Each structure stands twice: as C-alpha cells, then as structure tokens.
Short mmCIF file of N, CA, C and O and ligand atoms in Angstrom, two decimals:
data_model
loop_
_atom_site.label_atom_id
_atom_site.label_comp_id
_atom_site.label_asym_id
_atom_site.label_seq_id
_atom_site.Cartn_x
_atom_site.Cartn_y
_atom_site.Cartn_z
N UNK A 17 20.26 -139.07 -49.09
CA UNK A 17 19.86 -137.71 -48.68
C UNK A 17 18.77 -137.81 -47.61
O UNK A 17 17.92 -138.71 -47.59
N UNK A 18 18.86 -136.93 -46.80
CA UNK A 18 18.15 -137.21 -45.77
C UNK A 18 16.93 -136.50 -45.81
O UNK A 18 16.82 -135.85 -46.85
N UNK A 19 15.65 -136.38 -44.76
CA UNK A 19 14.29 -136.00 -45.36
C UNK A 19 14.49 -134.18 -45.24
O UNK A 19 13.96 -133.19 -45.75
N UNK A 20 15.82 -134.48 -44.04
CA UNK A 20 15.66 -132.90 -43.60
C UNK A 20 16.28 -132.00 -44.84
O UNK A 20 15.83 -130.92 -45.21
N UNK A 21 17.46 -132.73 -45.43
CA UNK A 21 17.93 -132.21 -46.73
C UNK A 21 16.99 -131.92 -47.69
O UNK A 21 17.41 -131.05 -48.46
N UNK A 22 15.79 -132.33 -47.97
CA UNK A 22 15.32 -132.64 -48.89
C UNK A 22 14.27 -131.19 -48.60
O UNK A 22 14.38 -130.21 -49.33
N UNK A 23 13.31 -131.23 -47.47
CA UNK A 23 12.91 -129.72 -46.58
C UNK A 23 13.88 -128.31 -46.69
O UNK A 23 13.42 -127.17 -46.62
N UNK A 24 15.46 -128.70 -46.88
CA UNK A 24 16.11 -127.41 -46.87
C UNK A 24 16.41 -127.29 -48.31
O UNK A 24 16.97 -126.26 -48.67
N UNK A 25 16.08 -128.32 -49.32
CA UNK A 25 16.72 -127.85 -50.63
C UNK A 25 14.70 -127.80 -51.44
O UNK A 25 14.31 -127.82 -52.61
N UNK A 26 13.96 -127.73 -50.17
CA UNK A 26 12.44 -126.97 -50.62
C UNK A 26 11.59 -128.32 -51.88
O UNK A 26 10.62 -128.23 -52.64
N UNK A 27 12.46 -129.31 -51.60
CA UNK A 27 11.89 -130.52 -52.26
C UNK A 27 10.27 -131.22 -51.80
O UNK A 27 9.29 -131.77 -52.29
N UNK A 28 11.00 -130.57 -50.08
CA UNK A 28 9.40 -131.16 -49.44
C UNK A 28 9.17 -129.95 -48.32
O UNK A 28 10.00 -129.34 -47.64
N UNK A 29 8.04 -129.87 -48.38
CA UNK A 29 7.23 -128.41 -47.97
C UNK A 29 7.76 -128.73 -46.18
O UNK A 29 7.97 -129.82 -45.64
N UNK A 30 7.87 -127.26 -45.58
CA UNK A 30 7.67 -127.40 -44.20
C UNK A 30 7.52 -126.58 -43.45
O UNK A 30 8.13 -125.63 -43.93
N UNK A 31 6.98 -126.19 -42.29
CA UNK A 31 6.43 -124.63 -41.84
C UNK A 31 7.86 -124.22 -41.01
O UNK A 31 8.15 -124.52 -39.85
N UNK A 32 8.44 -123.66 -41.71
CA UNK A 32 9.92 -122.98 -41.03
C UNK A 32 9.36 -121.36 -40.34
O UNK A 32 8.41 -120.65 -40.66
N UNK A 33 10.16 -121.23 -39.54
CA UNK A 33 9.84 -120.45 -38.78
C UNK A 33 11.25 -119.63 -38.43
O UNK A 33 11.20 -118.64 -37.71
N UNK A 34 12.91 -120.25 -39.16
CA UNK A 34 13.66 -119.43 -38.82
C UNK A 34 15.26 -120.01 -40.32
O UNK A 34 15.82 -121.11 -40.36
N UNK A 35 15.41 -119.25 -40.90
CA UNK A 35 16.99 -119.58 -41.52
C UNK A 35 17.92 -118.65 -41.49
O UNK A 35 17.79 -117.43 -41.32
N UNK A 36 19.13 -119.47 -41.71
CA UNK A 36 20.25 -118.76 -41.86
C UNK A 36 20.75 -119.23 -43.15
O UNK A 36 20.07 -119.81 -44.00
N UNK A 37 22.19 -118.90 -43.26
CA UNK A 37 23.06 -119.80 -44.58
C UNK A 37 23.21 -121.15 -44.24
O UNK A 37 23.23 -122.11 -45.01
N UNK A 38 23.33 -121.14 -42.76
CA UNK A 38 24.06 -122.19 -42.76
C UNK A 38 22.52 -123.88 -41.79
O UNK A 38 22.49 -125.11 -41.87
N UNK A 39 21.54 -122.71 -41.00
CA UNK A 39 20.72 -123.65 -40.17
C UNK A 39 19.17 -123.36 -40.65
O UNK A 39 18.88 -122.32 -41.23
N UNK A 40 18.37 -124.21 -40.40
CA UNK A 40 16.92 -123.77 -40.81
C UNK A 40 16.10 -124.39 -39.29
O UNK A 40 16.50 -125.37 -38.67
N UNK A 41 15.05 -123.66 -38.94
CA UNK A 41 14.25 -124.31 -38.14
C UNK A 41 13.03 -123.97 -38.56
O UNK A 41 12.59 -122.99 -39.15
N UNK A 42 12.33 -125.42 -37.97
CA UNK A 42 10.90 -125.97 -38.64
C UNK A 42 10.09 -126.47 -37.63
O UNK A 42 10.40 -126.73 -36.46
N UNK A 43 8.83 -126.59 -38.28
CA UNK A 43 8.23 -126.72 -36.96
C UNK A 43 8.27 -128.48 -36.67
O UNK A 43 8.75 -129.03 -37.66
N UNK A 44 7.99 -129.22 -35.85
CA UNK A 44 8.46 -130.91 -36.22
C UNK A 44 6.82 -131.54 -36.62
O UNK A 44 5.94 -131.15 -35.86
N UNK A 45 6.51 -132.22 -37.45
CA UNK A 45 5.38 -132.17 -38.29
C UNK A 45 4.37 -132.96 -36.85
O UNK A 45 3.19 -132.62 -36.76
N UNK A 46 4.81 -133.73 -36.05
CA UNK A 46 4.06 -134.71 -35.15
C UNK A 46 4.78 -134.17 -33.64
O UNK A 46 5.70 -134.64 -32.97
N UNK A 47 3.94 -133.05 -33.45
CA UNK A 47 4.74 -132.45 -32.03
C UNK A 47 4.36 -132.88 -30.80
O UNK A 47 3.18 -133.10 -30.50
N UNK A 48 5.36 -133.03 -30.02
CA UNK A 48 5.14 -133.15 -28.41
C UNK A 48 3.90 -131.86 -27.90
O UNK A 48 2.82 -132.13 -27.37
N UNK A 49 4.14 -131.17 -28.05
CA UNK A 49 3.53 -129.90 -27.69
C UNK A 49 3.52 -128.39 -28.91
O UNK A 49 4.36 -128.15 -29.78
N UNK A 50 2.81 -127.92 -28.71
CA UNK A 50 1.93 -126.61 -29.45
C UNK A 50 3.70 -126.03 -29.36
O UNK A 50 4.46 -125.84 -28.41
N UNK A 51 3.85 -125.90 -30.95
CA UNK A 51 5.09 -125.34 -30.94
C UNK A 51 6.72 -125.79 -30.84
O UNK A 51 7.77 -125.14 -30.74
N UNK A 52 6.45 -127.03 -30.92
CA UNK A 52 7.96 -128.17 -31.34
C UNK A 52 8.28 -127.62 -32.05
O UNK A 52 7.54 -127.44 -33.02
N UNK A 53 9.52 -127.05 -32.00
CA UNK A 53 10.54 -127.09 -33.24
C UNK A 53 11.68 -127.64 -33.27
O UNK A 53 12.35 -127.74 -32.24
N UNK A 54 12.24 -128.23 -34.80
CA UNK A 54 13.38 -128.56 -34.90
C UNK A 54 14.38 -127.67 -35.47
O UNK A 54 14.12 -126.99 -36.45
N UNK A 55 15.53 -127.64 -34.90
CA UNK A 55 16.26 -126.69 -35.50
C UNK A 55 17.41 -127.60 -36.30
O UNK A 55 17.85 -128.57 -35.68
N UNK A 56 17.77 -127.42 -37.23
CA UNK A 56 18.81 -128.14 -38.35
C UNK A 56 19.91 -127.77 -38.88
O UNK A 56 19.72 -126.90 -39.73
N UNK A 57 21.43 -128.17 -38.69
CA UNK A 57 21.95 -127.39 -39.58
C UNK A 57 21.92 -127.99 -40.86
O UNK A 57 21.65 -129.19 -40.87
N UNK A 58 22.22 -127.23 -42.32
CA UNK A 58 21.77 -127.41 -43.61
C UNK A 58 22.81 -128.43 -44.38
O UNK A 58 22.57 -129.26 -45.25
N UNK A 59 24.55 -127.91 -43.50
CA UNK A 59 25.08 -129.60 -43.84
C UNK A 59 24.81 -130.94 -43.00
O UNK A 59 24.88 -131.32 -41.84
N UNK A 60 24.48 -131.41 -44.22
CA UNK A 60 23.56 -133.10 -43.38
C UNK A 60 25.05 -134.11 -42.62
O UNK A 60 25.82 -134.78 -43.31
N UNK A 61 25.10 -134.01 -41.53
CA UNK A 61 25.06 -134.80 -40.52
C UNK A 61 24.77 -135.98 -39.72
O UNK A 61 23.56 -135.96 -39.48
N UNK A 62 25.29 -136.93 -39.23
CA UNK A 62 24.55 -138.13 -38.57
C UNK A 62 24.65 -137.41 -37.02
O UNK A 62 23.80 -136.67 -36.54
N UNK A 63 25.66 -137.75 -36.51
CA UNK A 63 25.67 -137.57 -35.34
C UNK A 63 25.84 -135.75 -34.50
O UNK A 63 26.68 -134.97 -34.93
N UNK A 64 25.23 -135.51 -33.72
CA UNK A 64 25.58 -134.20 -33.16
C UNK A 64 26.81 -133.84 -32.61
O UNK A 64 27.15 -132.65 -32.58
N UNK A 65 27.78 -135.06 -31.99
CA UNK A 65 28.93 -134.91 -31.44
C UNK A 65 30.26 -135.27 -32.52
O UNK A 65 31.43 -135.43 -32.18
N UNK A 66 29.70 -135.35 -33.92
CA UNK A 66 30.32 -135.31 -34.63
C UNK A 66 30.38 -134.20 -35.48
O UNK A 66 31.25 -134.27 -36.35
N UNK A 67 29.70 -133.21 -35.46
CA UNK A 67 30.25 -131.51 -35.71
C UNK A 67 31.58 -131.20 -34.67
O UNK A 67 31.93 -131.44 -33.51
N UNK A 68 32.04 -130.57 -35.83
CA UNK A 68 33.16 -129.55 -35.25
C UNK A 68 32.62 -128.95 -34.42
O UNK A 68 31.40 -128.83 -34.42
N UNK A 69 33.58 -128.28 -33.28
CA UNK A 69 33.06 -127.25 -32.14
C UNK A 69 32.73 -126.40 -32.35
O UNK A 69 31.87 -125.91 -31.62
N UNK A 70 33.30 -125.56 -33.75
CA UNK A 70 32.86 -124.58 -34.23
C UNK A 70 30.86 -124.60 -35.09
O UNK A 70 29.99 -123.74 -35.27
N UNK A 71 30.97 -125.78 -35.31
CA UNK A 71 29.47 -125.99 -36.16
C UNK A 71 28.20 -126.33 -35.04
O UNK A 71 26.99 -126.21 -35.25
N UNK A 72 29.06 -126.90 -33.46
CA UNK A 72 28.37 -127.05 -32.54
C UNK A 72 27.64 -126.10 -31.88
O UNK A 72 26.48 -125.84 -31.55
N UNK A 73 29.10 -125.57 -31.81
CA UNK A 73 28.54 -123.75 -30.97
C UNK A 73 27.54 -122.95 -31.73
O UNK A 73 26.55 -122.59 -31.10
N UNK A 74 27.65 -122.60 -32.98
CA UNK A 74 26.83 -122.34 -33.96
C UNK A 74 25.34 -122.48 -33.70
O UNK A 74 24.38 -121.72 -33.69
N UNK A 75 25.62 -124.12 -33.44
CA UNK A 75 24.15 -124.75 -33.62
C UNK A 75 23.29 -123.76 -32.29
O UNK A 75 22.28 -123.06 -32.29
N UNK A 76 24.33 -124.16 -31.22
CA UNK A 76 23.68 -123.87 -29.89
C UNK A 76 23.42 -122.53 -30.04
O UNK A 76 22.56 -122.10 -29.27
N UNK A 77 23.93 -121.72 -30.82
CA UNK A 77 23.56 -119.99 -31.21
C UNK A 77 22.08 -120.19 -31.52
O UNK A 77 21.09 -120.04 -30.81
N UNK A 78 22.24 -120.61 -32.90
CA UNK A 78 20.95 -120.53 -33.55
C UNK A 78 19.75 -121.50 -32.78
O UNK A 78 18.59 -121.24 -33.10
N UNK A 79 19.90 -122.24 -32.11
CA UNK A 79 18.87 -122.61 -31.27
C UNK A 79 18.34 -121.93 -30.39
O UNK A 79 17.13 -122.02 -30.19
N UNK A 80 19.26 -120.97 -29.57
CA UNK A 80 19.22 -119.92 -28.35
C UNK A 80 18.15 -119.29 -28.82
O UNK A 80 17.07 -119.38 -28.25
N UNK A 81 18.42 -118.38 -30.23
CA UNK A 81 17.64 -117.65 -30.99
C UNK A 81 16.03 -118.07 -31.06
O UNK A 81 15.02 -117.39 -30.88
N UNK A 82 16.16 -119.10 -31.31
CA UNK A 82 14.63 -119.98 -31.88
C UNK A 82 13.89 -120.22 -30.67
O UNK A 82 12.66 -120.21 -30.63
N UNK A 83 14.90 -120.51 -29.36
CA UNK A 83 14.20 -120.72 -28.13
C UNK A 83 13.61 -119.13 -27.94
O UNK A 83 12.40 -118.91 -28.00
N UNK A 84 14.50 -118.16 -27.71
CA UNK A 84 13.58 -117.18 -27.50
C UNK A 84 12.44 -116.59 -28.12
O UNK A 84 11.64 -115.78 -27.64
N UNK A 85 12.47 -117.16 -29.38
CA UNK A 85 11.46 -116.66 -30.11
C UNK A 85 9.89 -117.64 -30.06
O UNK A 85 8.89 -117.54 -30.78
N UNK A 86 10.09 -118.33 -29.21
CA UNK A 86 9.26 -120.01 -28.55
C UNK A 86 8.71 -119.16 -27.56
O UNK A 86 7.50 -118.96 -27.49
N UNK A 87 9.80 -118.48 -26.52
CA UNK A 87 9.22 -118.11 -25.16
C UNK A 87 8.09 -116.55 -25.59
O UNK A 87 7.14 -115.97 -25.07
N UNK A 88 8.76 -116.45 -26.54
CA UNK A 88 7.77 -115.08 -26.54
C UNK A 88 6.38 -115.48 -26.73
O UNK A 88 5.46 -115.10 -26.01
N UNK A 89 6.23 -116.49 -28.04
CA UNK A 89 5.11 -116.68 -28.75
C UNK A 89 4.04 -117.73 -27.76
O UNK A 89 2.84 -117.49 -27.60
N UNK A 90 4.75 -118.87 -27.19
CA UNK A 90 3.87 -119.83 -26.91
C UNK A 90 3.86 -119.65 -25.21
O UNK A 90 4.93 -119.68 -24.60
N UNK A 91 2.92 -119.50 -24.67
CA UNK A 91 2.77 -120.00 -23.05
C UNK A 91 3.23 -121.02 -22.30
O UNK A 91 2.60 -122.05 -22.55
N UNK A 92 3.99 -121.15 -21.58
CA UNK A 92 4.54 -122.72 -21.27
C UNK A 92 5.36 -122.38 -20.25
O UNK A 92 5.59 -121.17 -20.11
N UNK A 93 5.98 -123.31 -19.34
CA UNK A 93 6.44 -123.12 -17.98
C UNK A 93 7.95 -122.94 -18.48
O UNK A 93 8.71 -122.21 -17.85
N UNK A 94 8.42 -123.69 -19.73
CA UNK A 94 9.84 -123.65 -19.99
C UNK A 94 10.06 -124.42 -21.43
O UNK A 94 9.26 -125.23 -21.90
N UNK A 95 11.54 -123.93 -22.14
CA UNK A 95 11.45 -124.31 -23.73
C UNK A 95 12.57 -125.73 -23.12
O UNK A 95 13.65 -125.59 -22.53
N UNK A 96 11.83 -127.15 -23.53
CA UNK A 96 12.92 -127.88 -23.04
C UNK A 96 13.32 -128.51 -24.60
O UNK A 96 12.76 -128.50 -25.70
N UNK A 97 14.89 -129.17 -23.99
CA UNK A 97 15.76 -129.36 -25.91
C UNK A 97 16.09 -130.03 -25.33
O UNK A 97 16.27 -130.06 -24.11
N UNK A 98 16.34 -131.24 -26.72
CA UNK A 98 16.72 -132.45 -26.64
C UNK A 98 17.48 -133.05 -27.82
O UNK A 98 17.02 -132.71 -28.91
N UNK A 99 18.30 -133.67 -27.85
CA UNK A 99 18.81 -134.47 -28.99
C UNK A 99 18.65 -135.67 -29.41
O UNK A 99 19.26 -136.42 -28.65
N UNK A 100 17.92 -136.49 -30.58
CA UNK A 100 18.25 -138.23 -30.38
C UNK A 100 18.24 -138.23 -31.79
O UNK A 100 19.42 -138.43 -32.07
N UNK A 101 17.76 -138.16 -32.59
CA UNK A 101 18.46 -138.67 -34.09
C UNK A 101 18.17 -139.98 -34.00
O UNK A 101 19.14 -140.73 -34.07
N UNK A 102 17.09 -140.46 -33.86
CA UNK A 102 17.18 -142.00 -33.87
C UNK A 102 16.02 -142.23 -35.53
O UNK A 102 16.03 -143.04 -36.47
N UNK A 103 15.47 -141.46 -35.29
CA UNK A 103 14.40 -141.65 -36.54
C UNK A 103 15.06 -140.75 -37.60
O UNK A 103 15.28 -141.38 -38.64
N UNK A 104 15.48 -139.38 -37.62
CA UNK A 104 16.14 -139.16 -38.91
C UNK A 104 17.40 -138.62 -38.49
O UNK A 104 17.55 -137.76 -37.62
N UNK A 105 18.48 -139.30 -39.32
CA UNK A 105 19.59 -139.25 -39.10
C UNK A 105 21.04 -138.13 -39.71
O UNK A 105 22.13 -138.36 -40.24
N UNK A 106 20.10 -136.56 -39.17
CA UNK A 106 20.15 -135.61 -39.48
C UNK A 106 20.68 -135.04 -38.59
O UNK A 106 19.74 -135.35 -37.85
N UNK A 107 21.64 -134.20 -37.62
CA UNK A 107 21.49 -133.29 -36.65
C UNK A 107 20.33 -132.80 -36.53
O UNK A 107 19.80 -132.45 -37.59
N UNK A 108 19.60 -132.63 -35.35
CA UNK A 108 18.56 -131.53 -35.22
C UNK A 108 18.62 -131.62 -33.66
O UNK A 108 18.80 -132.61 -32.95
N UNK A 109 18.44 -130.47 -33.38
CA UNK A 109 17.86 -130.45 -31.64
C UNK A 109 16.78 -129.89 -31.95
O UNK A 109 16.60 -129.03 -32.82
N UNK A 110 15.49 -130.69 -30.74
CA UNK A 110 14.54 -130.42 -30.37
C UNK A 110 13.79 -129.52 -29.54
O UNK A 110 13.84 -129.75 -28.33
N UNK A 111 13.10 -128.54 -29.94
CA UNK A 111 13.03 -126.96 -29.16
C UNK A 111 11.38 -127.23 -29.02
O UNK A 111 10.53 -127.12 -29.91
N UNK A 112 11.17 -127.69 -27.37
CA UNK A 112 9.69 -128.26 -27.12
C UNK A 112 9.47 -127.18 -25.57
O UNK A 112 10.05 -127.13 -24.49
N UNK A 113 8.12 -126.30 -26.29
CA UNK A 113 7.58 -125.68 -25.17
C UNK A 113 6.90 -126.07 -24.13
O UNK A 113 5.71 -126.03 -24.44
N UNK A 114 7.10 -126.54 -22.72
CA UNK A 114 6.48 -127.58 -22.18
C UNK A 114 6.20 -127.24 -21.13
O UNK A 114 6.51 -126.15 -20.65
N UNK A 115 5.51 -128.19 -20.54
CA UNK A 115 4.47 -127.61 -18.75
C UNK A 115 4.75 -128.80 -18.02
O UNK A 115 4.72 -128.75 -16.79
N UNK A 116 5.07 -130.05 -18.70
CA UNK A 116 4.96 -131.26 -17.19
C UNK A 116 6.44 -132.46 -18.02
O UNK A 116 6.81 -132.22 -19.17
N UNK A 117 6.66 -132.87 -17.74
CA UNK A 117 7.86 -133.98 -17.94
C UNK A 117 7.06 -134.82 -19.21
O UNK A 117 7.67 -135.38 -20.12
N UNK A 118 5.85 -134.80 -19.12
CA UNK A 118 5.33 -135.37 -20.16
C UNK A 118 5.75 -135.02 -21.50
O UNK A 118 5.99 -135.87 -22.36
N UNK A 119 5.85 -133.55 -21.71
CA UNK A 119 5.53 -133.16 -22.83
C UNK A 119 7.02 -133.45 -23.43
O UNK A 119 7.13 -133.44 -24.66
N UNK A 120 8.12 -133.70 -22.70
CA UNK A 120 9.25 -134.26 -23.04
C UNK A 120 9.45 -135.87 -23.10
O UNK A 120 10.49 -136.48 -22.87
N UNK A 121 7.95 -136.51 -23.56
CA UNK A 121 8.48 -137.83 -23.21
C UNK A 121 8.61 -138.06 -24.88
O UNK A 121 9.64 -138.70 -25.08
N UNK A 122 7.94 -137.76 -26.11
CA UNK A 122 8.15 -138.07 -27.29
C UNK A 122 6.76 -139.16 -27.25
O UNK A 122 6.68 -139.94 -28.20
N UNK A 123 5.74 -139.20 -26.24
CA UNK A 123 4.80 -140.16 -26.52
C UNK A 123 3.29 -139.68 -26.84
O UNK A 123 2.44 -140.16 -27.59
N UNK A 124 3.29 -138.31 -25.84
CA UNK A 124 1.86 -137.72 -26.25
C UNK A 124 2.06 -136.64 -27.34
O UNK A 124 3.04 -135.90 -27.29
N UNK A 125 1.14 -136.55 -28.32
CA UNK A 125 1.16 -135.58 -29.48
C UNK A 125 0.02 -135.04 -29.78
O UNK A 125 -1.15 -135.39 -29.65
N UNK A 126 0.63 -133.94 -30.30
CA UNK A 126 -0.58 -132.78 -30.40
C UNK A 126 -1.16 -133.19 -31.70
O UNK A 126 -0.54 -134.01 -32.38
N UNK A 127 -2.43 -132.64 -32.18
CA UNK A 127 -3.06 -132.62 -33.55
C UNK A 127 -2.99 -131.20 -33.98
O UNK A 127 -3.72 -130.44 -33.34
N UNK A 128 -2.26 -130.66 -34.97
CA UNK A 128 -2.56 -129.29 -35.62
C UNK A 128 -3.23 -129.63 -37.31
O UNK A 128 -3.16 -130.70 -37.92
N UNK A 129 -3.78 -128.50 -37.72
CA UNK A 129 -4.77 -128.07 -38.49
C UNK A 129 -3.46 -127.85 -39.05
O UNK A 129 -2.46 -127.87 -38.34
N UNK A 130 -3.39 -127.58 -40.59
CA UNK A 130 -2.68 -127.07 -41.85
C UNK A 130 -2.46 -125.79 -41.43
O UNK A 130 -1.30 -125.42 -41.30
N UNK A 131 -3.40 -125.01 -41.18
CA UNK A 131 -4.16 -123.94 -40.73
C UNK A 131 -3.25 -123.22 -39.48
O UNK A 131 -2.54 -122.22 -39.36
N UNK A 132 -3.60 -124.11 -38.80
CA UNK A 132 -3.04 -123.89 -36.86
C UNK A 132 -1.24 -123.70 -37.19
O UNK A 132 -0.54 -122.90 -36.56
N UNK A 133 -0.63 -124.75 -38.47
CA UNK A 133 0.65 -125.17 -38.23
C UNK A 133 1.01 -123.45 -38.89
O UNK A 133 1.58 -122.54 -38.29
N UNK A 134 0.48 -123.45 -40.22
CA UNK A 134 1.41 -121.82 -40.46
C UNK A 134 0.93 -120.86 -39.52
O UNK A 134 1.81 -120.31 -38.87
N UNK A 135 -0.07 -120.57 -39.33
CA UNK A 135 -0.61 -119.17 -38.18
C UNK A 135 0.78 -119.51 -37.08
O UNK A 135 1.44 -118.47 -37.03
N UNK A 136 1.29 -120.38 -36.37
CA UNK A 136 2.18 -120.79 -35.31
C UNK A 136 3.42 -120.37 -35.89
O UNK A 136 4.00 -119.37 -35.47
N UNK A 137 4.02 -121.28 -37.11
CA UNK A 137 4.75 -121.03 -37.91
C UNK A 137 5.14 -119.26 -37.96
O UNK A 137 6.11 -118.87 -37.32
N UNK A 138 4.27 -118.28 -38.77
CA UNK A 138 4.25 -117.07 -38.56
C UNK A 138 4.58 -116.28 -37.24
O UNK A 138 5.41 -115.39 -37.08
N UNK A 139 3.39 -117.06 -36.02
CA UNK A 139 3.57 -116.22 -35.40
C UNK A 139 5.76 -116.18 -34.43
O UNK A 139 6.59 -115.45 -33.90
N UNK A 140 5.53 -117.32 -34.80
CA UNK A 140 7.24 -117.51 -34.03
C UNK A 140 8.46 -117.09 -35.09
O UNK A 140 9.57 -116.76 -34.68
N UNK A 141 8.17 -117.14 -36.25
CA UNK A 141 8.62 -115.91 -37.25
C UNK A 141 8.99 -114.66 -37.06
O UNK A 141 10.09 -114.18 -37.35
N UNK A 142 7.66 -113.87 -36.33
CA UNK A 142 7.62 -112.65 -36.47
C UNK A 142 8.46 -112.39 -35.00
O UNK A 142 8.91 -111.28 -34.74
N UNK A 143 8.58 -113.38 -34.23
CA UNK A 143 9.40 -112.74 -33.04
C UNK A 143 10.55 -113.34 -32.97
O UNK A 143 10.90 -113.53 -31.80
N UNK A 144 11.42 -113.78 -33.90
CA UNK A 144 12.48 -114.31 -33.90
C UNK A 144 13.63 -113.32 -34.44
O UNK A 144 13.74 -113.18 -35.66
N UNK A 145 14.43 -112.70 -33.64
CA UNK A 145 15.54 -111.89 -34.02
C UNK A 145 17.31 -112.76 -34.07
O UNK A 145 18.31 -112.11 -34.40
P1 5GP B 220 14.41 -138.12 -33.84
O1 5GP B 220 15.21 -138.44 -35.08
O2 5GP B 220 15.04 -137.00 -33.03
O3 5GP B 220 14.12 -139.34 -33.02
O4 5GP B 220 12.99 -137.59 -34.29
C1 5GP B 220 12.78 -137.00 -35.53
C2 5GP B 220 11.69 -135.96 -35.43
O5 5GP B 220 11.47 -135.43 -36.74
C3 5GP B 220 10.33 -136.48 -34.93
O6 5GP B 220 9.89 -135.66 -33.84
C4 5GP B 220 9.41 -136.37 -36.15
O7 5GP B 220 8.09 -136.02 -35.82
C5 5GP B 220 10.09 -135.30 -36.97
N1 5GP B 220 9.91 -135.48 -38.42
C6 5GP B 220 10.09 -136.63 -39.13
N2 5GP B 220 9.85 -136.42 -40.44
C7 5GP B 220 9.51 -135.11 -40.55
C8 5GP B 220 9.15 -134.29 -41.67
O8 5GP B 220 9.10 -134.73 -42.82
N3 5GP B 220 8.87 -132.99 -41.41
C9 5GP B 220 8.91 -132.47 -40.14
N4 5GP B 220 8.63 -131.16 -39.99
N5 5GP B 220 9.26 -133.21 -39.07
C10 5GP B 220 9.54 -134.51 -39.27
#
C-alpha cells in the first residue's frame, strides 16, 4: 500500500485542500514553493501512462480545478505541473506555483509552520470550485 493510499484511507494525516470519489489533492509535505500540491487519484497506481484514457482525462480535470484554485490563492508568475513518481509510486501530478525555473527544479524547499500548512490548506479550499 502506498503512503498516498494510506493519506486517502485517513491512516496518515494530510492538509488536503480538494476531493472527489474518485481524486484527493494535498498539499506535498516538503514543497518546491508556497503552495505545492499533489493531486492523486484514490485508485493506487504506479505509472501515469498506465491509466486508462478515461482515468487520465479525469485526472487532467481534477487537476485543472486545483490549478485554478492555486492561481487564485497564491501570487506567482504561473502554476507549473509535473509528473515523476520516482519516490512514491503512486500517480500524482505536481501542481507548483512558481516565479523562476528554479522553483521547478525539486531542489530548493520551502519551510512551513503546522500553522502556515492548514491556513494555505484552507485558504485554497475555499476557492476551489
Ligand atoms: P515523486 O514521487 O514525484 O518523485 O515525489 C513525491 C512527492 O511526494 C515529493 O514531492 C514529496 O515531498 C511528497 N511526499 C512524500 N511523502 C509524503 C507524505 O507523506 N505526505 C505528503 N503530503 N507529501 C509527501
């Protein structure tokens, strides 16, 4: 079982910020930038190009969603997404609010407060339709 399974069946705590039946998005605990999120679908997965087209498209729905609800909340030049699955071997795309190529490298990381992570958490909540 994977860690993300374990986050969607509420085994291990995580500041979500968006679900459906079928996808959950969270915030990613060690972010590139103020406002990383991962978005997941809830059947566990290895590879992304191994969903059906139908579970793909889906995904790319419910990410669309989560991105706009990124652009509202956080300041940033653009929401950039990414895929690698190399550390958990879960589907997830990566929904990173960013200002320079850096913030897409996966090397510099932010520090949030317990505190900082739900107030963020909430606030990208409350604008997510
Ligand atoms: P990838 O598998 O795409 O290389 O990276 C996995 C991502 O998941 C990383 O950005 C990492 O910080 C994040 N991550 C790993 N474990 C957890 C966790 O338990 N909770 C949350 N919210 N994010 C996690």
């Amino acid at each position: 079982m994977s860690i993300f399974t374990k986050i969607i069946n509420g085994e291990i705590p995580s500041y979500k910020v968006a679900e459906n039946n079928d996808f959950i998005a969270f915030l990613d605990i060690n972010p590139n930038a103020k406002g990383h999120t991962l978005v997941v679908p809830k059947k566990e997965e290895n590879k992304i190009f191994d969903l059906s087209k139908d579970e793909y498209s889906a995904l790319m729905d419910f990410s669309y969603r989560v991105a706009k609800a990124l652009e509202k909340t956080i300041a940033c030049k653009r929401i950039g997404m990414s895929v690698i699955g190399l550390e958990v071997p879960h589907v997830h795309v990566h929904l990173i609010p960013i200002n320079s190529m850096a913030d897409m490298q996966f090397q510099q990381k932010v520090k949030l407060s317990n505190d900082e992570f739900v107030e963020l958490a909430k606030l990208i909540a409350d604008n997510f339709v």
